[in-house]
Coordinates of C-alpha atoms in Angstrom, one line a residue:
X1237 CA 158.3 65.3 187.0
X1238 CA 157.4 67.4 183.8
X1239 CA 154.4 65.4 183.0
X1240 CA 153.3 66.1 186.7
X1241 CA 153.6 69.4 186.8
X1242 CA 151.7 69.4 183.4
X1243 CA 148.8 67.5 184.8
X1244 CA 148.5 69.9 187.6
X1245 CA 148.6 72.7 184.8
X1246 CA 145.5 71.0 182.6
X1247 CA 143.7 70.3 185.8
X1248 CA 143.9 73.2 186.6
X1249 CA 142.4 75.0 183.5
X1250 CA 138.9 73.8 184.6
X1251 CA 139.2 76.2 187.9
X1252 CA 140.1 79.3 187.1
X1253 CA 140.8 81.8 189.8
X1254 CA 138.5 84.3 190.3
X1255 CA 139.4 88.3 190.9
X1256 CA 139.9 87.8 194.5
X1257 CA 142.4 88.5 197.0
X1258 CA 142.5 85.2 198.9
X1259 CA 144.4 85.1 202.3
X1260 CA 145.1 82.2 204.8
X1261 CA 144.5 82.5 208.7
X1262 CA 143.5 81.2 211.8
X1263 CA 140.5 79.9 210.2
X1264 CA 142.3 79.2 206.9
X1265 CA 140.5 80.3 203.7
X1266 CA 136.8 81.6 204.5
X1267 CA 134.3 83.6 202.0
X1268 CA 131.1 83.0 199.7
X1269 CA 131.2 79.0 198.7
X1270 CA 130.9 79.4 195.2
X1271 CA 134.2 81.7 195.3
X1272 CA 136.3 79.2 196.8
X1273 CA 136.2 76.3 194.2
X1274 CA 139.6 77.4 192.7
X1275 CA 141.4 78.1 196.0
X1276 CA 139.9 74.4 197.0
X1277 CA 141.3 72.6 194.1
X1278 CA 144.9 74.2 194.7
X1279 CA 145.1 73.4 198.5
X1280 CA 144.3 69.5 197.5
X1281 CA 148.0 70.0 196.2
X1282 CA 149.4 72.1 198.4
X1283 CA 148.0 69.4 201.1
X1284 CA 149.8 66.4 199.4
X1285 CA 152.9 68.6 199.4
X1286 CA 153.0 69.2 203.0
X1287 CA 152.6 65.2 203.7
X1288 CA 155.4 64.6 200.9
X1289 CA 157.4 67.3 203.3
X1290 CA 156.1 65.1 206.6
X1291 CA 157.4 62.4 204.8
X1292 CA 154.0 60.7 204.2
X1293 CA 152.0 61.4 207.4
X1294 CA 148.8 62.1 206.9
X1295 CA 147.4 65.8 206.5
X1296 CA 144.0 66.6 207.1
X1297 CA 141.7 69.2 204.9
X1298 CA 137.8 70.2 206.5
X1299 CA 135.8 71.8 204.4
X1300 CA 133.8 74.2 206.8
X1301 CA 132.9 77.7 207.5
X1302 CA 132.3 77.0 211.4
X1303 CA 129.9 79.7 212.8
X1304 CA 129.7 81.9 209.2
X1305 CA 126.3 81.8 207.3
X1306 CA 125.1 79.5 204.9
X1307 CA 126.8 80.4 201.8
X1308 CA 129.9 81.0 202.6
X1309 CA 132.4 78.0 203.4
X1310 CA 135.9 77.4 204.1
X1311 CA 138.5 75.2 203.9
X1312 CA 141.9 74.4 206.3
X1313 CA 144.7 72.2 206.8
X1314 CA 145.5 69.9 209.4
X1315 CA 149.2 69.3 210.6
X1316 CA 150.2 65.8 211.3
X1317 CA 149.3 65.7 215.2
X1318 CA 146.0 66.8 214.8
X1319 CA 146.8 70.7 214.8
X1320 CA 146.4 73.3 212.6
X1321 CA 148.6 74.2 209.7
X1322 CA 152.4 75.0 210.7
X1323 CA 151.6 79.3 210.4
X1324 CA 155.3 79.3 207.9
X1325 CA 152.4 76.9 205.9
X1326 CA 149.9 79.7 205.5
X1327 CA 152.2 82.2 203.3
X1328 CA 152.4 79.4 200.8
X1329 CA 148.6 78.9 201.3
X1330 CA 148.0 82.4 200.1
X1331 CA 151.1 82.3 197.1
X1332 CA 149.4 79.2 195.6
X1333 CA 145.7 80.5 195.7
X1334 CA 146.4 83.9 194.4
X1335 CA 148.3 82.2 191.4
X1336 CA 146.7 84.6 188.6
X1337 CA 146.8 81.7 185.8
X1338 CA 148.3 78.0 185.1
X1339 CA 151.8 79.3 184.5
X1340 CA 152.0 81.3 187.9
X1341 CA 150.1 78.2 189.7
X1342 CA 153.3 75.9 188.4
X1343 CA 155.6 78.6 189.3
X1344 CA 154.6 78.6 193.0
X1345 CA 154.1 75.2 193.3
X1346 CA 158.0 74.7 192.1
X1347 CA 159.2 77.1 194.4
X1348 CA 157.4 75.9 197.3
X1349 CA 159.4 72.3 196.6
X1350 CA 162.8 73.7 195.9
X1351 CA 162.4 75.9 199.5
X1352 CA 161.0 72.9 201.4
X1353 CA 163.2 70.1 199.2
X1354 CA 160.4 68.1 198.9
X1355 CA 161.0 64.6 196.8
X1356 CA 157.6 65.1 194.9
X1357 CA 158.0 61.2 193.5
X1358 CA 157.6 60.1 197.5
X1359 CA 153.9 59.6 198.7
X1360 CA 151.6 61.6 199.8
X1361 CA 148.5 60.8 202.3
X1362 CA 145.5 63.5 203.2
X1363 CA 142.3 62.7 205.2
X1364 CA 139.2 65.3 204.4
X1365 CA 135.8 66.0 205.5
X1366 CA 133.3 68.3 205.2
X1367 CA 130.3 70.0 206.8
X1368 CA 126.9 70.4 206.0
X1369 CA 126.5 73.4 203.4
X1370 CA 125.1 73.2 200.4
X1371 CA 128.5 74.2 198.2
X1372 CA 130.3 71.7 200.2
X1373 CA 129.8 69.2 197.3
X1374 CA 131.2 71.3 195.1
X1375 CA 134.5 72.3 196.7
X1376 CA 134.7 68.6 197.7
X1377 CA 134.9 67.9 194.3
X1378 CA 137.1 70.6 193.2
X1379 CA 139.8 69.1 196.5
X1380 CA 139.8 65.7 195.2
X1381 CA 140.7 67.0 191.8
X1382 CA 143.4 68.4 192.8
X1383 CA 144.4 65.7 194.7
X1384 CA 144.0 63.3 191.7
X1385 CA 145.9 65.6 189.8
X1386 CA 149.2 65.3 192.1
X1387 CA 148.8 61.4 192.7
X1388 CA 147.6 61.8 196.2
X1389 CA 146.5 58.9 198.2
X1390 CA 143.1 60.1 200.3
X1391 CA 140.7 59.4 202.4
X1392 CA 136.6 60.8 202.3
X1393 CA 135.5 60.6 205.7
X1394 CA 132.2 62.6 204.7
X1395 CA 129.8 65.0 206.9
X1396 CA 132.1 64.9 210.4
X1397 CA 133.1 67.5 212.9
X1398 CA 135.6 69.8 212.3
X1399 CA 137.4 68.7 215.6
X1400 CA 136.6 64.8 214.3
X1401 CA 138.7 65.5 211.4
X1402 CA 141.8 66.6 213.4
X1403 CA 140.9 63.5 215.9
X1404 CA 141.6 61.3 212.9
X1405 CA 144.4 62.7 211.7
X1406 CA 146.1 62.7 214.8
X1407 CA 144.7 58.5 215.3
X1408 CA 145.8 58.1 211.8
X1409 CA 149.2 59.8 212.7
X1410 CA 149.7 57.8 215.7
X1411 CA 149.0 54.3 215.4
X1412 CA 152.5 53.3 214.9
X1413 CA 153.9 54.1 218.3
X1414 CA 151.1 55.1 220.7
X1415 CA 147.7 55.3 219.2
X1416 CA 145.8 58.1 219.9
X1417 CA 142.4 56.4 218.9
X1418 CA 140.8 54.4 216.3
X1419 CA 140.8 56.6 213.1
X1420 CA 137.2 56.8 212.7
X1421 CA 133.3 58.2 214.1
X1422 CA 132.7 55.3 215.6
X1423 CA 136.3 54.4 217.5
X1424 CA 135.8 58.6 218.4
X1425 CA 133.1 57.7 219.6
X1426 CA 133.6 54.7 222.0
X1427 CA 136.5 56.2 223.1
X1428 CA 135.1 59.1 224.6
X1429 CA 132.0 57.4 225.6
X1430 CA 134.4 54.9 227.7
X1431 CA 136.1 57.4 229.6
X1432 CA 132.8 59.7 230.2
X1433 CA 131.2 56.3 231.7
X1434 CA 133.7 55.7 233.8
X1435 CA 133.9 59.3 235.3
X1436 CA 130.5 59.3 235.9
X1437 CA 130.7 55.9 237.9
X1438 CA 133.2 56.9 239.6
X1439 CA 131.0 60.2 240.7
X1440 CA 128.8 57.7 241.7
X1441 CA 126.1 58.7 239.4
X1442 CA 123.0 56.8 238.8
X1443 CA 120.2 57.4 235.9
X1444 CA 117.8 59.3 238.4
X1445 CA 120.2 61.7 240.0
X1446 CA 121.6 62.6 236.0
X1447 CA 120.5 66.1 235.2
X1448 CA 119.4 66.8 231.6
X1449 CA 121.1 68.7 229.5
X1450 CA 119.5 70.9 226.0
X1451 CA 121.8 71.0 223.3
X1452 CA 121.2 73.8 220.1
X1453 CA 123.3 72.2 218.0
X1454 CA 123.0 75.6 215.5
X1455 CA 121.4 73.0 213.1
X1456 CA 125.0 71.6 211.8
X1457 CA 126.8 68.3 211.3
X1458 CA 127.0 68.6 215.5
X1459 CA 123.5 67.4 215.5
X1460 CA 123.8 64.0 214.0
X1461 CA 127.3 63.0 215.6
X1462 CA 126.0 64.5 218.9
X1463 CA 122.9 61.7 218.5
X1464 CA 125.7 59.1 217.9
X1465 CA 127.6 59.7 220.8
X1466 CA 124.5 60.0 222.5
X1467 CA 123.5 56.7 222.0
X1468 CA 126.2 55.2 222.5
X1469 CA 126.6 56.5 226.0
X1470 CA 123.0 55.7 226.9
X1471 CA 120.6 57.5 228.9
X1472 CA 121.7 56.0 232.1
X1473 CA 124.6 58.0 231.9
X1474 CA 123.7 61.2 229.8
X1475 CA 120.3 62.6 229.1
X1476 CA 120.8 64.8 226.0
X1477 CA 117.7 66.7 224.4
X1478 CA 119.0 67.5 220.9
X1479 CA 117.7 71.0 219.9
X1480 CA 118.6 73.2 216.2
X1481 CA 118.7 69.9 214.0
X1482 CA 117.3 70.6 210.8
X1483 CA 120.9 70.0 209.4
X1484 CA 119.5 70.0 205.5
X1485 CA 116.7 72.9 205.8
X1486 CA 117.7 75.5 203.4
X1487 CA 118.9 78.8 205.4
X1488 CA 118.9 77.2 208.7
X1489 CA 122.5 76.8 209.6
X1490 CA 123.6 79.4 212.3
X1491 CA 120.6 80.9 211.9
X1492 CA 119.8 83.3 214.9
X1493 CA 121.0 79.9 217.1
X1494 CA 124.2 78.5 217.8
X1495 CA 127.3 79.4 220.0
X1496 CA 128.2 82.4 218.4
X1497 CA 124.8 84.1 218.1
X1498 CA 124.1 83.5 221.8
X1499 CA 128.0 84.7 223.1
X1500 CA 127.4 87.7 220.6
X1501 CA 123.4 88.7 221.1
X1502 CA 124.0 87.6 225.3
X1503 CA 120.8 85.7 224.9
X1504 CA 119.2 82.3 224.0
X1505 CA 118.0 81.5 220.6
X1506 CA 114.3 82.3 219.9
X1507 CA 114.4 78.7 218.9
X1508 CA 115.2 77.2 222.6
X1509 CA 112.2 77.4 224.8
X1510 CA 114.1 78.2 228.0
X1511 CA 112.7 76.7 231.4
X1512 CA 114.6 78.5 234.4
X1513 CA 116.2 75.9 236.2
X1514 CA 117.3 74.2 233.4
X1515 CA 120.6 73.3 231.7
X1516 CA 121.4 74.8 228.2
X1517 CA 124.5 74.6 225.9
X1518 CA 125.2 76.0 222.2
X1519 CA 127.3 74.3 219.6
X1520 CA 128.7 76.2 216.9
X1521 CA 127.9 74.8 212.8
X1522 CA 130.9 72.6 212.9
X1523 CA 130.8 71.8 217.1
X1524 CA 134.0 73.1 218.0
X1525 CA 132.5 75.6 220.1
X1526 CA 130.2 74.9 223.5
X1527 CA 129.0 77.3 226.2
X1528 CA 126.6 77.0 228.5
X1529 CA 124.0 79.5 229.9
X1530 CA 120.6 79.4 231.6
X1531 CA 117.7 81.9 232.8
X1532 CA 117.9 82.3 237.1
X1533 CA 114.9 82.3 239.2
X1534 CA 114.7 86.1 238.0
X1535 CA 114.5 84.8 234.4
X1536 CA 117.4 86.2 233.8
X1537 CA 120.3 85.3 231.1
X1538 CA 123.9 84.0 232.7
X1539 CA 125.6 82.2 230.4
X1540 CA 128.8 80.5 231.0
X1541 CA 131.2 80.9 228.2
X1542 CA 134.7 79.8 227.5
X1543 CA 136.1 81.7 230.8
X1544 CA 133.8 80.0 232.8
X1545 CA 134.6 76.3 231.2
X1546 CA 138.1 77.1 231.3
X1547 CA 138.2 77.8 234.9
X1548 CA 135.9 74.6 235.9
X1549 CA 138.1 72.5 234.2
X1550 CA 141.2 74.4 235.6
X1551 CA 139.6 74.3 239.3
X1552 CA 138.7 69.8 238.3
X1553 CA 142.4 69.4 237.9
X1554 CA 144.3 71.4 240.1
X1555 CA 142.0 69.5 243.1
X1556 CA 142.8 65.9 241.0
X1557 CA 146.9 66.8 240.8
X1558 CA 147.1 67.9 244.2
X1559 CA 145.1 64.8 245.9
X1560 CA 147.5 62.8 243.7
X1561 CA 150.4 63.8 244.6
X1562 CA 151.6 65.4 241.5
X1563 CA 153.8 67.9 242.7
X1564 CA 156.4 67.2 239.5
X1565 CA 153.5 68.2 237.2
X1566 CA 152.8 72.2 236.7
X1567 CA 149.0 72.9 235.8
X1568 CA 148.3 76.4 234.0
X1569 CA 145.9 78.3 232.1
X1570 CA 146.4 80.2 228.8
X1571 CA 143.8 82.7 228.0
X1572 CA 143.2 85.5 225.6
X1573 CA 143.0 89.8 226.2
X1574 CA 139.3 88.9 225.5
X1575 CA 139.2 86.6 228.7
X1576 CA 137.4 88.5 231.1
X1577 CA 139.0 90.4 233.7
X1578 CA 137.2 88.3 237.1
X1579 CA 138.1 84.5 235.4
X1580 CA 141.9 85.5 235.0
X1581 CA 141.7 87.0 238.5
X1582 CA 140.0 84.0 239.8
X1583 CA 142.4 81.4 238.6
X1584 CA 145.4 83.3 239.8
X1585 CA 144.6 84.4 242.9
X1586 CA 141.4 81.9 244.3
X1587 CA 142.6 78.8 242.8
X1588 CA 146.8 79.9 242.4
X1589 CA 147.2 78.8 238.9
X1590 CA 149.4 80.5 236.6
X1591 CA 147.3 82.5 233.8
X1592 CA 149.7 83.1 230.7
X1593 CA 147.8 85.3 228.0
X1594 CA 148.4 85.0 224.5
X1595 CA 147.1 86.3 220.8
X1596 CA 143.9 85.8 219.4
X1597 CA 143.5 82.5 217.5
X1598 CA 143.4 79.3 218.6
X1599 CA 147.0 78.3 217.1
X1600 CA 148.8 80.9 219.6
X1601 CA 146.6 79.2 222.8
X1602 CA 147.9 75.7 221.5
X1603 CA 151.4 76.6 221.4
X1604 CA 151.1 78.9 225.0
X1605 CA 149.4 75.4 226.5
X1606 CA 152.2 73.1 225.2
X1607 CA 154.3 74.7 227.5
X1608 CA 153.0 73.5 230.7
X1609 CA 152.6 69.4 231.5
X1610 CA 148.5 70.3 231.4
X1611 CA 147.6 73.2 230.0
X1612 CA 144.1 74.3 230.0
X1613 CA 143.5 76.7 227.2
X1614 CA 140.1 78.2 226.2
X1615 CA 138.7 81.9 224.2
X1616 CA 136.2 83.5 226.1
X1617 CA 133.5 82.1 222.4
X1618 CA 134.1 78.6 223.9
X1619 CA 136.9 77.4 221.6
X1620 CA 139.5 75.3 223.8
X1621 CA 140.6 72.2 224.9
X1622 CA 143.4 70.6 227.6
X1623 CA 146.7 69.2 226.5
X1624 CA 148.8 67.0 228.4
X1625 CA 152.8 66.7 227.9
X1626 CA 154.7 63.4 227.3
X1627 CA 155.7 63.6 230.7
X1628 CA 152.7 64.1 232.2
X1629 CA 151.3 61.0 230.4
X1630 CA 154.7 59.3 231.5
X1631 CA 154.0 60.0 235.5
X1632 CA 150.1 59.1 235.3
X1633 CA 150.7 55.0 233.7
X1634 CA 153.8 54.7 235.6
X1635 CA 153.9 56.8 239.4
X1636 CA 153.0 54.6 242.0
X1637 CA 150.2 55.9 244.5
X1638 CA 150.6 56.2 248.0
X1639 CA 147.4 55.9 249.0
X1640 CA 143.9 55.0 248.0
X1641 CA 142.5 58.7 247.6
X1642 CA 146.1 59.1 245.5
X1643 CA 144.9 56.2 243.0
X1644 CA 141.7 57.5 242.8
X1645 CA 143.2 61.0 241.3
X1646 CA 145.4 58.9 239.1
X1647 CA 142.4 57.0 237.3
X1648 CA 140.6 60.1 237.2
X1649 CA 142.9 62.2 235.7
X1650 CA 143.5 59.4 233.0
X1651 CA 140.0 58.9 232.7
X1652 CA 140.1 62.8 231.9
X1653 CA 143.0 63.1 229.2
X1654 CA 141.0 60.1 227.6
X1655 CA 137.8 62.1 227.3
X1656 CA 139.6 65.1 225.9
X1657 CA 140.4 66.0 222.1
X1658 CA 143.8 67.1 222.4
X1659 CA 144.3 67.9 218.8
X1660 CA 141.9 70.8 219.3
X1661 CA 139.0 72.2 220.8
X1662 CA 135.9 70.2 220.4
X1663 CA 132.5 71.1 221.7
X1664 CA 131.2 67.5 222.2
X1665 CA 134.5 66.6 224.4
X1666 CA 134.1 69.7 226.4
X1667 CA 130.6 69.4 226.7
X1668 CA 130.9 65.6 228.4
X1669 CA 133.7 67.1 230.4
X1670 CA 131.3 70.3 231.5
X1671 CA 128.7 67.2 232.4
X1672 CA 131.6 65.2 234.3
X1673 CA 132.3 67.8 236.4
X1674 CA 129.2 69.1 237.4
X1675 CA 128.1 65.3 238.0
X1676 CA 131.1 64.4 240.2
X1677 CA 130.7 68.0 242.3
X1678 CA 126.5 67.6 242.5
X1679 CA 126.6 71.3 241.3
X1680 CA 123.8 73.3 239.0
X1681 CA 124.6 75.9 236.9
X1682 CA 123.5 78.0 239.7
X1683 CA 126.7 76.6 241.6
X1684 CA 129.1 77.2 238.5
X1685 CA 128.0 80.7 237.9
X1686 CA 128.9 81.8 241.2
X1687 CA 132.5 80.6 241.1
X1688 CA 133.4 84.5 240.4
X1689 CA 131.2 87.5 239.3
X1690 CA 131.5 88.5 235.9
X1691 CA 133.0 91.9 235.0
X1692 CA 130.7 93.6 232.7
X1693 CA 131.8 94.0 229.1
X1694 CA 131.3 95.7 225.7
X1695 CA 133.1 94.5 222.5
X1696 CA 133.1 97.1 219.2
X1697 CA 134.4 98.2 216.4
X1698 CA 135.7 100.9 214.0
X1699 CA 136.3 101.0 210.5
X1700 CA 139.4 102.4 209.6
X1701 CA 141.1 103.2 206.3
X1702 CA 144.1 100.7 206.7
X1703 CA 144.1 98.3 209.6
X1704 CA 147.6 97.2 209.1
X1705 CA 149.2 100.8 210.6
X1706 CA 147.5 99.2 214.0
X1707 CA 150.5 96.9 215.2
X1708 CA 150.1 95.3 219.0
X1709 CA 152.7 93.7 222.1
X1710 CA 151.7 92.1 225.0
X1711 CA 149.6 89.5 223.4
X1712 CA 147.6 92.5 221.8
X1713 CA 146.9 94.4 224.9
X1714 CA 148.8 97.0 223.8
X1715 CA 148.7 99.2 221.1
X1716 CA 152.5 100.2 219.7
X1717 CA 151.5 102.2 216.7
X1718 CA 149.7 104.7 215.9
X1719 CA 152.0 106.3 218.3
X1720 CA 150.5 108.3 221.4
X1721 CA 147.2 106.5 221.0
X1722 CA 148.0 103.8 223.6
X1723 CA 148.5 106.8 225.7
X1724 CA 145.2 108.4 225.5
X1725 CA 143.6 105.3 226.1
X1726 CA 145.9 104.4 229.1
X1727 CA 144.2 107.9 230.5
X1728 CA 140.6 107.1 229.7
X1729 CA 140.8 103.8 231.2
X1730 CA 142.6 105.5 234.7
X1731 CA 139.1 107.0 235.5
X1732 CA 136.8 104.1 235.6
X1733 CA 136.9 101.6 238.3
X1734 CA 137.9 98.0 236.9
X1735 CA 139.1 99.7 233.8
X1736 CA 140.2 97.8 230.7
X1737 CA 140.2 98.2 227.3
X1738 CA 142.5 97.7 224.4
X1739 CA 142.6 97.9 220.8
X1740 CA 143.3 95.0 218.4
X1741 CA 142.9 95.3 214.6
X1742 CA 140.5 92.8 212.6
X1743 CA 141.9 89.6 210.9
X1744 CA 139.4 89.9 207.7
X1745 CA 138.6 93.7 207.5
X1746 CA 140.1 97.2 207.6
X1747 CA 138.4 97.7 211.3
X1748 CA 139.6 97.8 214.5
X1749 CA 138.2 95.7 217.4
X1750 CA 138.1 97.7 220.9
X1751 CA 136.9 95.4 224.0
X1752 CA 136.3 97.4 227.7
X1753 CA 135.5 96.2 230.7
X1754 CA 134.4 98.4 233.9
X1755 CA 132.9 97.8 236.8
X1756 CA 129.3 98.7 235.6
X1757 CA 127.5 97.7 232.4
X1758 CA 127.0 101.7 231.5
X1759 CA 130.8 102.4 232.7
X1760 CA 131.6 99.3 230.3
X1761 CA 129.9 100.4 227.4
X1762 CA 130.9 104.5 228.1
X1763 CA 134.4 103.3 227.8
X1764 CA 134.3 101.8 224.6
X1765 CA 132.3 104.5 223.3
X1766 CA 135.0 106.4 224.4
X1767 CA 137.8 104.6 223.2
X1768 CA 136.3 104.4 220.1
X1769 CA 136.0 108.1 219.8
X1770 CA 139.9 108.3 220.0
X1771 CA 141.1 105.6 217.4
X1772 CA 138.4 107.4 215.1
X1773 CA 139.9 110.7 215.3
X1774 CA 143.0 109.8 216.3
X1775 CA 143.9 107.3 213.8
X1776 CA 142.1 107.1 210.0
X1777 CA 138.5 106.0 211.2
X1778 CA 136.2 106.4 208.5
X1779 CA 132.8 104.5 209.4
X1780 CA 130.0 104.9 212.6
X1781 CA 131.0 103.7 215.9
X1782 CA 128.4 102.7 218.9

């Protein structure tokens, strides 16, 4: 085991870490690309350590900085079924890539497999990909190093989708007992292309009544797997006009395009020639993200964003369980404090489905959705996806249907958890399902959008000298400390009608994050203003404010 551990440490000489404070989260590690080659070449190790500790299963690594600009990149881990890192995981992350030298690297590595008795002798299996930036080839590089250096078996599936990656690990995972998939783009691929077909003939849809869809694919690996997909669908059944797809054009990436640019800017890109009337979705870089939007007759922007998808999908279902007969199954909807005020009203009350909330991130959604037999969990950015329980997959191959209309729901819903990635959210499975639904319900965006009225809403921020004295409850809706500022906002928000606001702080930055909602745009925005005038001078703010 000596010799090992001295491999690691000469490997390891060639990637010195640089003086940075590196720290693990929701999105794992995430800064400049040519910083991260160190931290990349550690977490191929740390990576074959957590399969040694899954006794062999496959972990995944994507190399990705999602919706970030072109220099910076990322990298995170992928747990077993497809989801992201077990969060007791990430503390170790952060131990092993703040390791000042070889010594301290060995150090935390060996106290990481005496905590977790791991048998480092036994196997070890990890899947990577990566996306389309230019110091990708780099830290790819710098991962399978490491993963040489700790005898790692591995797979290089290439330029994928971040949500691809976790749909193979999850296949690879799988295939044992009940496969998820084919391990692979192209098994991805005709799986989802099998169950989109057969919603769509089961709509009744033929080529001339399909509406075209314009996807700005943000000019990032979602392009060229969108064109796959795409073609292997056919245009009888989708009619996809690919938009944002210089994927190798220096500076391009995310560039004023993209999911995140449009949800933040609440506008199309200057790159999308918007015709009212017509249908428009975003992808983010790595197409895990998708919303929708589209200029009225007014030629004005609506977009539909995660809220809206979330309660589509949410509305789908609960008609599809009750025509079935599912009355053993519970259906709910996990959203974030973010979600806006009229979607969480909507589902509740309109279509009387219970709305859990829980923290930001994507990991906390996952685990709140688990908790129902289908849970439908989205953020309001367009990040989320649908899970179904054992059970539910249990009832739907084995319940017998009472009726015709009964069987119908049944194949449907099947057809459904088929054309979702369960292992996370994926903008080209919740884009088909978007073009499903809309197909099988004859509805425009027009009809969509006026499911519920949007609440207006302003999100800021303030800099403050220490974020970490900001602690939340109620899946951060409420501030606990600084104590008495929960209180003064409490007050301001009492005097606007539809009043909401709370205070969250920042994941990367000493700021705090402050989201209002009132029954006016102005109102909205005076709100926030407000509120952000009293953490400023109520608790350590030290930069401008709106």
């Amino acid at each position: 085991m000596d010799s090992l551990f001295d491999r690691i440490s000469e490997a390891s000489k060639s990637y010195p870490k640089p003086n940075i404070h590196f720290s693990y989260g929701t999105a794992g590690f995430r800064t400049i690309g040519l910083d991260l080659v160190s931290t990349v070449f550690r977490m191929g190790i740390i990576s074959a350590l957590r399969s040694q500790k899954k006794f062999g299963k496959a972990i995944g690594v994507m190399i990705t900085a999602s919706h970030n600009k072109e220099e910076d990149n990322g990298i995170k881990l992928v747990d077993p079924m497809g989801e992201m890192l077990n969060q007791s995981w990430e503390e170790y992350c952060t131990t092993v890539a703040n390791a000042k030298d070889e010594q301290e690297l060995i150090s935390a590595i060996k106290d990481i497999v005496n905590r977790e008795n791991i048998d480092i002798t036994k196997p070890a299996n990890v899947l990577y990909g990566y996306d389309t930036r230019p110091t990708s080839v780099l830290l790819v590089g710098a991962l399978e190093n490491g993963l040489k250096a700790i005898n790692a078996e591995s797979v290089n599936y290439g330029v994928v989708t971040t949500p691809q990656l976790h749909y193979f690990v999850r296949c690879v995972n799988t295939k044992d007992y009940v496969p998820y998939g084919e391990p692979s783009v192209d098994g991805y691929n005709k799986k989802f292309a099998k169950a989109y077909i057969t919603l769509m003939d089961m709509a009744r849809v033929t080529p001339d009544t399909i509406t075209s869809v314009n996807i700005d694919c943000a000019n990032g690996v979602g392009a060229p797997q969108m064109a796959k997909i795409a073609s292997v669908i056919g245009d009888n059944y989708l009619k996809a006009n690919l938009l944002n797809t210089e994927v190798y054009v220096k500076n391009k990436l995310n560039h004023d395009c993209g999911a995140d640019f449009v949800k933040s800017n609440q506008k199309p890109p200057e790159s999308v020639p918007i015709i009212p009337g017509q249908r428009y979705c975003s992808f983010d870089g790595d197409a895990d993200r998708v919303i929708y939007y589209y200029f009225d007759q007014n030629k004005q922007f609506r977009l539909l964003d995660g809220d809206k998808i979330s309660s589509l999908i949410a509305m789908y279902l609960r008609d599809l369980v009750n025509t079935a007969g599912l009355t053993e199954l519970n259906l709910g909807v996990v959203q974030t404090a973010y979600a806006n005020g009229s979607s969480t009203k909507y589902m509740r009350n309109t279509l009387q489905l219970p709305v859990v909330m829980a923290n930001t991130g994507v990991k906390y959604l996952h685990s709140e959705a688990e908790k129902f037999d289908i849970g439908v969990y989205f953020e309001a950015n367009g990040h989320g996806s649908i899970l179904f329980s054992d059970k539910a997959v249990d009832v739907l191959k084995n319940k017998e249907p009472q009726s015709p209309a009964q069987m119908d729901a049944m194949v449907k819903l099947a057809a459904f958890r088929n054309l979702v990635n369960e292992a996370v959210g994926d903008a080209i499975s919740d884009m088909l399902l978007v073009e499903v639904i809309l197909a099988s319900k004859r509805w425009s965006l027009v009809h969509w959008d006026q499911s519920y009225t949007l609440v207006p809403n302003r999100l800021m921020k303030v800099k403050v000298s220490n974020r970490h004295v900001f602690t939340t409850t109620n899946a951060e809706q409420t501030l606990v400390t600084p104590a008495g500022v929960q209180d003064l906002i409490d007050n301001v928000v009492s005097k606007y009608p539809n009043g909401r606001s709370f205070v969250r702080p920042s994941g990367t930055e000493d700021a705090v994050r402050i989201f209002s909602e009132a029954n006016t745009p102005e109102n909205a925005e005076e709100l926030g203003i407000t509120v952000c005038r009293i953490v400023y001078d109520k608790a350590g703010g030290i930069g401008p404010y709106p």
